Coordinates of C-alpha atoms in Angstrom, one line a residue:
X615 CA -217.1 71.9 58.6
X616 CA -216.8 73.1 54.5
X617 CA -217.4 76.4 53.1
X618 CA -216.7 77.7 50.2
X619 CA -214.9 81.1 52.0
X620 CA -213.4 81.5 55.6
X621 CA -213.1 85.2 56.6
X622 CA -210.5 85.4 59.5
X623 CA -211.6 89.0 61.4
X624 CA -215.2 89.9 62.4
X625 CA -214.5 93.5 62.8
X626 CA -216.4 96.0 59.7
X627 CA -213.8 94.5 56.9
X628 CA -214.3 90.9 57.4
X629 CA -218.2 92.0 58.0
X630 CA -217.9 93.6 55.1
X631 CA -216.3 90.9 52.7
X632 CA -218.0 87.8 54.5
X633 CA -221.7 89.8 53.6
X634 CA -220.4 90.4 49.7
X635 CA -219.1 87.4 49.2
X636 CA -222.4 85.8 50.7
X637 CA -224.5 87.9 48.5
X638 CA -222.5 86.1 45.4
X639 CA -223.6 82.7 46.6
X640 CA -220.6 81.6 48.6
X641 CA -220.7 79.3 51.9
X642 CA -219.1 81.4 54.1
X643 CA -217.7 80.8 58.1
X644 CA -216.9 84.2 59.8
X645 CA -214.1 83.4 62.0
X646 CA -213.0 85.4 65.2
X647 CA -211.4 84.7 68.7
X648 CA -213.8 87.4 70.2
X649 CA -217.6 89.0 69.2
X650 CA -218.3 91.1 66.1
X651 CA -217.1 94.5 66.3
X652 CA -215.0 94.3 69.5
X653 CA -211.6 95.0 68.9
X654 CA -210.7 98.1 66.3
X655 CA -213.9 98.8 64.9
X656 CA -215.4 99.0 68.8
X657 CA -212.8 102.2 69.1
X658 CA -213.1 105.3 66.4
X659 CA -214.9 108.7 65.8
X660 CA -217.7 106.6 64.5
X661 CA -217.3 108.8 60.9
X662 CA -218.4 107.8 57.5
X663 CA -215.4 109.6 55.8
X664 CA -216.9 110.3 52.2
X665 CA -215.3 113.9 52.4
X666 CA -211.2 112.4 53.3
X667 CA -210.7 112.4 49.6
X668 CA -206.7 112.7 50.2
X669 CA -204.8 110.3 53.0
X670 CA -203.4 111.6 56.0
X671 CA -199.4 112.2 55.2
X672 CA -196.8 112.7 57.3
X673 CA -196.1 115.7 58.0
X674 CA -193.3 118.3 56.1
X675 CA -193.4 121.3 57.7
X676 CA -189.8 122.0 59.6
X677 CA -192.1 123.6 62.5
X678 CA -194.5 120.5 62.9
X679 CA -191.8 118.6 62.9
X680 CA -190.0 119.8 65.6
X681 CA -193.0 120.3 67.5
X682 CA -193.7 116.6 67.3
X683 CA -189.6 116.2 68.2
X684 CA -190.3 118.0 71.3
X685 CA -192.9 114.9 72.1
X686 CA -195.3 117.5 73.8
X687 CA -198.5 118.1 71.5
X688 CA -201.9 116.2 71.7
X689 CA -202.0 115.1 68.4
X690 CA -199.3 112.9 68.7
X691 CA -197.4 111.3 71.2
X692 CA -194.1 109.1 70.9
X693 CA -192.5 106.0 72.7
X694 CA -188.8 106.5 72.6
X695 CA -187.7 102.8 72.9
X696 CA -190.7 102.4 70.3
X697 CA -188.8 104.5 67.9
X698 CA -186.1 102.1 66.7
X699 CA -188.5 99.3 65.4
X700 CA -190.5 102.2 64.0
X701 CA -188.0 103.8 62.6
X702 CA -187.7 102.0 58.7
X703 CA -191.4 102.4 58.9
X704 CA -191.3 106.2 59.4
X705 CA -188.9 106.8 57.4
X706 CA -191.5 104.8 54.3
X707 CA -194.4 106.7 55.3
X708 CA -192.1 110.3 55.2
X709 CA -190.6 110.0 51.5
X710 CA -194.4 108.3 50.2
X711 CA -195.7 111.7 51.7
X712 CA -194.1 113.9 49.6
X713 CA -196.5 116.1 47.1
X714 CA -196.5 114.2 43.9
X715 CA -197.0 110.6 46.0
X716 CA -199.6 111.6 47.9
X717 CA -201.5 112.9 45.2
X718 CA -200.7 109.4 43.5
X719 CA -201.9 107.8 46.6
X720 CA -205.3 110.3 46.9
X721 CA -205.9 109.6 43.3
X722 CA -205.7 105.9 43.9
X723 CA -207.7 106.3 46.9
X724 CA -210.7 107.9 45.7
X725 CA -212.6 104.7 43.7
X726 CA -212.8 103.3 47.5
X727 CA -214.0 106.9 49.0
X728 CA -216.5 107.8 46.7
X729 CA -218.3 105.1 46.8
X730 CA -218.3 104.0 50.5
X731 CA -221.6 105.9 51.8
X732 CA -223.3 104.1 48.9
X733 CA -221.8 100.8 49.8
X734 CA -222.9 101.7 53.9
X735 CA -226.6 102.9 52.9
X736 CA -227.3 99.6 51.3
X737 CA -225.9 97.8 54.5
X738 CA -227.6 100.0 57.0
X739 CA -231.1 99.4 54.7
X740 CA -230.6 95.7 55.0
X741 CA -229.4 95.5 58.4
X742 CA -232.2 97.9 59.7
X743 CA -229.4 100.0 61.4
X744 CA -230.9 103.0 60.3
X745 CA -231.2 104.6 63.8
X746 CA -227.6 104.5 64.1
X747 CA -226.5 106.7 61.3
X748 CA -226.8 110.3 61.9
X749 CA -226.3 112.4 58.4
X750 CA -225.3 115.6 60.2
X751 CA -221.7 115.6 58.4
X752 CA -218.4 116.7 60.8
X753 CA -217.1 119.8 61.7
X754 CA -213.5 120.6 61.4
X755 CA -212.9 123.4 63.8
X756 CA -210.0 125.9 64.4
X757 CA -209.0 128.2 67.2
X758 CA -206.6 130.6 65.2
X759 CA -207.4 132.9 62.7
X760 CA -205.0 132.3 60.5
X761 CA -205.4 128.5 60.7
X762 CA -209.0 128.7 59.4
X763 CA -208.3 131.2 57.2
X764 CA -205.9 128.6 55.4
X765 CA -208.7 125.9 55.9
X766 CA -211.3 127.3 54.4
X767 CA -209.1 128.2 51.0
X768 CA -207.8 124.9 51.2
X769 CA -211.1 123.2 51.6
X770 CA -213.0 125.0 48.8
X771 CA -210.6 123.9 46.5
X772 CA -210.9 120.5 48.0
X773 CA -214.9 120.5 48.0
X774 CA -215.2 122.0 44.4
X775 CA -212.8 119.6 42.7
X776 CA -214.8 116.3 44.4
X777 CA -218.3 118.1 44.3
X778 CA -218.4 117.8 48.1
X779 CA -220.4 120.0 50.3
X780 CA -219.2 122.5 52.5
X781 CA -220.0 125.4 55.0
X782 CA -217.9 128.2 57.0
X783 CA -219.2 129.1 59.7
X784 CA -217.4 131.9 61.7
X785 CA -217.4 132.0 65.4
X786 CA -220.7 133.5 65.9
X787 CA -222.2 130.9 63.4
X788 CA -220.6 128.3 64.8
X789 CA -222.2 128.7 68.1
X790 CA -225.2 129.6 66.7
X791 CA -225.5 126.1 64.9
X792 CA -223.7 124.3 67.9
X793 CA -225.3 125.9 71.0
X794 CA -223.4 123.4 73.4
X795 CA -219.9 124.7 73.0
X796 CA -218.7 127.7 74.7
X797 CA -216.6 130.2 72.8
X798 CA -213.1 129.0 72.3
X799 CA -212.8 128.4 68.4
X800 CA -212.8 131.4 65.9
X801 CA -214.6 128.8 63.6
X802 CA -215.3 126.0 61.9
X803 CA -215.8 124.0 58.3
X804 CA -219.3 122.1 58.1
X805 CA -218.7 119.0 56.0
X806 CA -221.9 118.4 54.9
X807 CA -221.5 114.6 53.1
X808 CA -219.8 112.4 55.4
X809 CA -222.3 110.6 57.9
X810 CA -221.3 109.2 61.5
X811 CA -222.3 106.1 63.6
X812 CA -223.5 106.6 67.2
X813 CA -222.4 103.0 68.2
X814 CA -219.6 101.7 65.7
X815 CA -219.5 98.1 67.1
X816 CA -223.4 98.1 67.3
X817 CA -222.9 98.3 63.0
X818 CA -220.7 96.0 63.0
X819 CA -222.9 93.4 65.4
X820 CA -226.3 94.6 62.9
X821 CA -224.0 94.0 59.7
X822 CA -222.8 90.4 61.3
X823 CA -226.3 89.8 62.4
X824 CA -227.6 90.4 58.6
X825 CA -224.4 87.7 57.6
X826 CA -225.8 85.2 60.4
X827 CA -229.2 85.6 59.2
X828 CA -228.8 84.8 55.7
X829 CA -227.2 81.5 56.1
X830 CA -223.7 82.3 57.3
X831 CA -221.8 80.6 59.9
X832 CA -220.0 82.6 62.8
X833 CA -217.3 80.6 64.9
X834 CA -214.9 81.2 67.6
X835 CA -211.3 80.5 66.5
X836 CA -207.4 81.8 66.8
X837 CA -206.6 82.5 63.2
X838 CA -203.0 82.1 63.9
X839 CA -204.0 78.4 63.6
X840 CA -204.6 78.9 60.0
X841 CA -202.7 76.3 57.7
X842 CA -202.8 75.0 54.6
X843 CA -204.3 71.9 52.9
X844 CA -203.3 70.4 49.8
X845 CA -205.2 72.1 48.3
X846 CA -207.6 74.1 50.3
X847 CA -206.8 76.1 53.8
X848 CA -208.4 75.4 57.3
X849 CA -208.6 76.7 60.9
X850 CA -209.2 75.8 64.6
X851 CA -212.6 76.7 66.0
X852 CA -214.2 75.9 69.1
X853 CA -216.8 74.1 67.4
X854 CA -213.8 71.6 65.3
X855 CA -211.6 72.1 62.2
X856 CA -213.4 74.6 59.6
X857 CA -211.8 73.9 56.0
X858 CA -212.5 75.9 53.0
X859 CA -210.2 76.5 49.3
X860 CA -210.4 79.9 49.9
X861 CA -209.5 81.9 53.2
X862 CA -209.6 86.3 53.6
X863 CA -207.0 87.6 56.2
X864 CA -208.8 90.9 57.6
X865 CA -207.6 90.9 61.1
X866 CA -206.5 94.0 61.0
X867 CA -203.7 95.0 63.0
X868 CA -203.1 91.7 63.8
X869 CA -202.9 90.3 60.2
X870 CA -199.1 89.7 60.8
X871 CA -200.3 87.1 63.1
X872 CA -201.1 84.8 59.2
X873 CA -199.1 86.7 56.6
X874 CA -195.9 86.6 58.5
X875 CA -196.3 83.4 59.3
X876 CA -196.6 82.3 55.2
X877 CA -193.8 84.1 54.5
X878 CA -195.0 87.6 53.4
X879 CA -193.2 91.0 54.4
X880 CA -196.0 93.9 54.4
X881 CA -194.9 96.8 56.0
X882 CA -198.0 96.8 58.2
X883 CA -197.9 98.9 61.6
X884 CA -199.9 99.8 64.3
X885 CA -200.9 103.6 65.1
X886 CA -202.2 103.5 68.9
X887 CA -205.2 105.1 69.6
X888 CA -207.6 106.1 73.1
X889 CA -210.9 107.1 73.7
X890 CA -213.0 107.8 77.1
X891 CA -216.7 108.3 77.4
X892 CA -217.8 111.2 79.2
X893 CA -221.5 112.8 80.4
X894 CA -222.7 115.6 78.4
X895 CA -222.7 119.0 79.0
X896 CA -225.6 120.8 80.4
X897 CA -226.1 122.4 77.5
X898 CA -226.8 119.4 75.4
X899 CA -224.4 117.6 72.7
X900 CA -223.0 118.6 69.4
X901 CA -224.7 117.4 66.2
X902 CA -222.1 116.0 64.9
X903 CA -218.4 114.7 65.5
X904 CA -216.4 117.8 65.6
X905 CA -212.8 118.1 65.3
X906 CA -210.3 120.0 67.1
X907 CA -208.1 121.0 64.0
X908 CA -205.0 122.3 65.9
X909 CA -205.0 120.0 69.0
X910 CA -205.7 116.4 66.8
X911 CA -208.5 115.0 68.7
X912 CA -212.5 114.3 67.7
X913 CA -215.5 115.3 69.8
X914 CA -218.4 112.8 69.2
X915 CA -221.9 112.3 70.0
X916 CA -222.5 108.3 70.9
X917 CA -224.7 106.5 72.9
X918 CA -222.9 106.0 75.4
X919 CA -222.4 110.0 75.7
X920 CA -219.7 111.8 74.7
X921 CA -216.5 110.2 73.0
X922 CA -213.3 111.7 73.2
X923 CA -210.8 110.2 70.7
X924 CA -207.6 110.8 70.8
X925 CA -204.3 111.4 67.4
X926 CA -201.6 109.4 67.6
X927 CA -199.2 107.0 69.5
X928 CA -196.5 105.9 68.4
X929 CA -196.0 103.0 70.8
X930 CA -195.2 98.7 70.1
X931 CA -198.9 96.7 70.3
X932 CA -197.6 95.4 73.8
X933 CA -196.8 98.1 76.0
X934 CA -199.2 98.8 78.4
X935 CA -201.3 102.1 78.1
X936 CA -199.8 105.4 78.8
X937 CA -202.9 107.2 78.5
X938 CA -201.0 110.9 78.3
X939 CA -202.6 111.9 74.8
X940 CA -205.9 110.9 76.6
X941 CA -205.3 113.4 79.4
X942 CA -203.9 116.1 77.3
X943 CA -206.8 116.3 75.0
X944 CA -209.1 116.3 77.9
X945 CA -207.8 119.6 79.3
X946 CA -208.2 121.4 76.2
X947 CA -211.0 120.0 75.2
X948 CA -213.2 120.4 78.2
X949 CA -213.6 124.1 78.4
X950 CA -214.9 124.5 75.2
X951 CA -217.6 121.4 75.1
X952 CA -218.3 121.3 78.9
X953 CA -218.5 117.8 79.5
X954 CA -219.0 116.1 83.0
X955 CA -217.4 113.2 85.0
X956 CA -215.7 110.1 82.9
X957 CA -218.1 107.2 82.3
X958 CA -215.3 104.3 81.5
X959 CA -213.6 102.8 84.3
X960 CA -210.5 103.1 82.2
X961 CA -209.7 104.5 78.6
X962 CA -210.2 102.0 75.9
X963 CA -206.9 101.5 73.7
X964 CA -206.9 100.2 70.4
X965 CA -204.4 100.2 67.1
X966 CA -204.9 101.6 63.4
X967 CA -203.3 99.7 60.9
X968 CA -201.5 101.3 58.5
X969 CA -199.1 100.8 55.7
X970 CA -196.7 103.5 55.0
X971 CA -198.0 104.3 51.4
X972 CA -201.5 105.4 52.7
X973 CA -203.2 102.4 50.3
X974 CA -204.9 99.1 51.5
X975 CA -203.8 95.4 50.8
X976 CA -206.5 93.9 49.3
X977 CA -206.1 91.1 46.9
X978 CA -204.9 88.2 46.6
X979 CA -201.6 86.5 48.0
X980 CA -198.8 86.4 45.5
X981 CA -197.4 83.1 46.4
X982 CA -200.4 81.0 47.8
X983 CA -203.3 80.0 46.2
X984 CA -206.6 80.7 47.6
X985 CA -205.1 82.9 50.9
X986 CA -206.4 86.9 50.0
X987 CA -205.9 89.8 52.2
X988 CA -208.2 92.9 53.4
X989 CA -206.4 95.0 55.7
X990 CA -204.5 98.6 56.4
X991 CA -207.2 100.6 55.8
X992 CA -205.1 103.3 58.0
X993 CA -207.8 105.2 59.6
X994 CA -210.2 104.5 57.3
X995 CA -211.1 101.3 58.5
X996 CA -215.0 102.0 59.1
X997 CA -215.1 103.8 55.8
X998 CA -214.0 101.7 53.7
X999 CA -215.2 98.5 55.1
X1000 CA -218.2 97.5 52.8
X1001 CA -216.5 99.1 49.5
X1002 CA -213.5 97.0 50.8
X1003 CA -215.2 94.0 50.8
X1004 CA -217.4 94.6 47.4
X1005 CA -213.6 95.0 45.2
X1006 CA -212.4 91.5 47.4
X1007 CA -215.6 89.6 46.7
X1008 CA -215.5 91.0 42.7
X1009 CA -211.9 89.3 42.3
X1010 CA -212.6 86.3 44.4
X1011 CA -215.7 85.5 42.1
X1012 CA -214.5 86.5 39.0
X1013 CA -216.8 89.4 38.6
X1014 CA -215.0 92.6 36.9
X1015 CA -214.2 94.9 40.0
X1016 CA -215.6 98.1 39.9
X1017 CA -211.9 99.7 40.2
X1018 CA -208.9 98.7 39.2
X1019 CA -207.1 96.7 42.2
X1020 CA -203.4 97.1 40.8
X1021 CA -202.7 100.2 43.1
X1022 CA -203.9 97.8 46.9
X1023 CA -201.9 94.5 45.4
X1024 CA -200.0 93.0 47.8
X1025 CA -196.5 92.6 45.9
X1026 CA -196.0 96.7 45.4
X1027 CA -193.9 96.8 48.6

């Protein structure tokens, strides 16, 4: 089996490149160990993110900190015997968080976030995934005055430097726009650009389905089976060998699994993650994803009902769930949107990948010809995706990228 272009990772970046890269006439094999859209991308908030115009830092503020020291808030949870091996990690991610970084990093960012609902709406329109998209925007939602008070200064500033759209509502219009939640916040920003996905991994199965039907090949494989030819790369499948001169790592969190393996130090890491299903309140759903500023966790209207998902855990890939930011957020959460019973027999769990300076790695391998990478989109994952994979399949072709790559290289660590 030949192609032109292996992607290793069905989930929305490998979608996402194998589609681009197709569209530019190359043969390309899709290769996964499991269905499209089944491991990270099954798992998020479902949000389009065009308004997250700067990267989530770590945090700086002596009383956040120690509140995250105490290991007791929603937003964040920690593993103590995690800590050690997270530790050099951390310690990246803090001093790349400071001011003048991050606004390096948001600046560097913002090619890729301004142009990823345009990127989307020509997948969706191909794909005929339209009834998934809901273009309702988010609402960020607080519970203390003085919180939202600092939001809404903070966001206007935001909203009228990028020429986003935004709403306050105060209490009162909050429930009068959102007539499912009962009174508990004092009130909420309406981000009115961002769109959200009622079924993430149905995109990704309609975007994979669009790859599939235009000539591409998917296959079962392990992509830790990756080697190199002389010259050339191929893979185990369950259908025989697939060979190509060109291979794209986008495996996500498990994209150590190849680059470690070639030689290549990344500082990539896993942020844990959990989300539960449950039915909706009597009083109907929200419109759109909301979030809980203060407590971390998202609110969002899927198919499947309600989806709770959760902030952070700071945990190693294998250690078995612990499930305690998952309960947490449930008590707060459920006086304010009302919902019913669960509807998972257990809480899904799934990783973010991130790299401590808040940027991609997308490009190609230093060291090895024809190996290129697509991954740490941090929580962007489902964002970025398709912008992701127009930039990769601009360099792999030759094309003149619509951004400048330097700042996702893979040698900047």
């Amino acid at each position: 089996m030949d192609f032109d272009v292996i992607v290793l990772g069905a989930g929305i970046v490998g979608v996402s490149a194998a589609l681009h890269l197709q569209d530019r006439s190359r043969k390309v094999a899709l290769v996964d160990r499991g269905a499209p859209g089944e491991g990270t991308s099954f798992g998020n908030a479902g949000l389009i993110e065009r308004s997250s115009v700067e990267p989530y830092p770590f945090p700086r503020s002596p009383f956040t900190l120690m509140r995250y020291a105490l290991n007791r808030s929603t937003d964040l949870y920690w593993h103590s015997a995690s800590l050690p091996a997270f530790a050099p990690w951390l310690a990246r991610f803090w001093w790349e968080s400071a001011p003048m970084r991050h606004a390096a990093a948001s600046r560097d960012m913002l090619p890729l976030i301004e142009r990823c609902l345009v990127e989307h709406d020509a997948l969706i329109a191909r794909a005929g995934a339209g009834e998934l998209i809901r273009a309702n925007g988010w609402l960020e939602a607080f519970r203390t005055p003085a919180a939202f008070e600092r939001g809404v200064a903070e966001a206007g500033l935001t909203a009228r430097r990028h020429g986003l759209g935004i709403t306050p509502l105060d209490a009162a219009a909050l429930l009068a726009h959102e007539p499912s939640l009962a009174p508990g916040f004092c009130g909420a920003l309406h981000w009115l650009d961002p769109k959200s996905v009622v079924d993430p991994s149905a995109l990704v199965k309609a975007y994979a389905q669009l790859f599939v039907q235009n000539g591409g090949t998917l296959l079962t494989g392990d992509a830790a089976s990756l080697d190199a030819l002389s010259p050339g790369w191929q893979v185990n499948t369950q259908d025989g060998t697939a060979a190509a001169p060109a291979v794209v790592v986008a495996l996500g969190p498990w994209s150590d699994t190849v680059f470690v393996k070639f030689g290549y130090k990344i500082p990539l890491r896993e942020k844990r993650g959990y989300h539960m299903h449950y039915a909706p309140s009597a009083q109907g759903v929200p419109s759109a994803p909301i979030v809980d500023r203060e407590y971390g966790y998202v609110i969002a209207p899927m198919r499947r009902g309600l989806r709770l998902t959760t902030g952070v855990e700071i945990a190693r890939r294998g250690l078995p769930p612990t499930g305690v930011q998952l309960e947490r957020a449930e008590r707060i959460a459920r006086p304010v949107f009302g919902f019913g019973e669960r509807l998972d027999p257990q809480p899904w769990l799934g990783f973010r990948p991130c790299t401590p300076d808040m940027r991609p790695v997308i490009g190609p391998a230093p060291a090895h010809r024809g190996l290129w990478f697509s991954f740490g989109h941090n929580h962007h994952g489902l964002t970025l995706g398709p912008v992701s994979g127009r930039l990769l399949a601009e360099m792999m072709t030759g094309e003149t990228p619509f951004t400048d790559p330097a700042p996702y290289r893979a040698d900047r660590f």
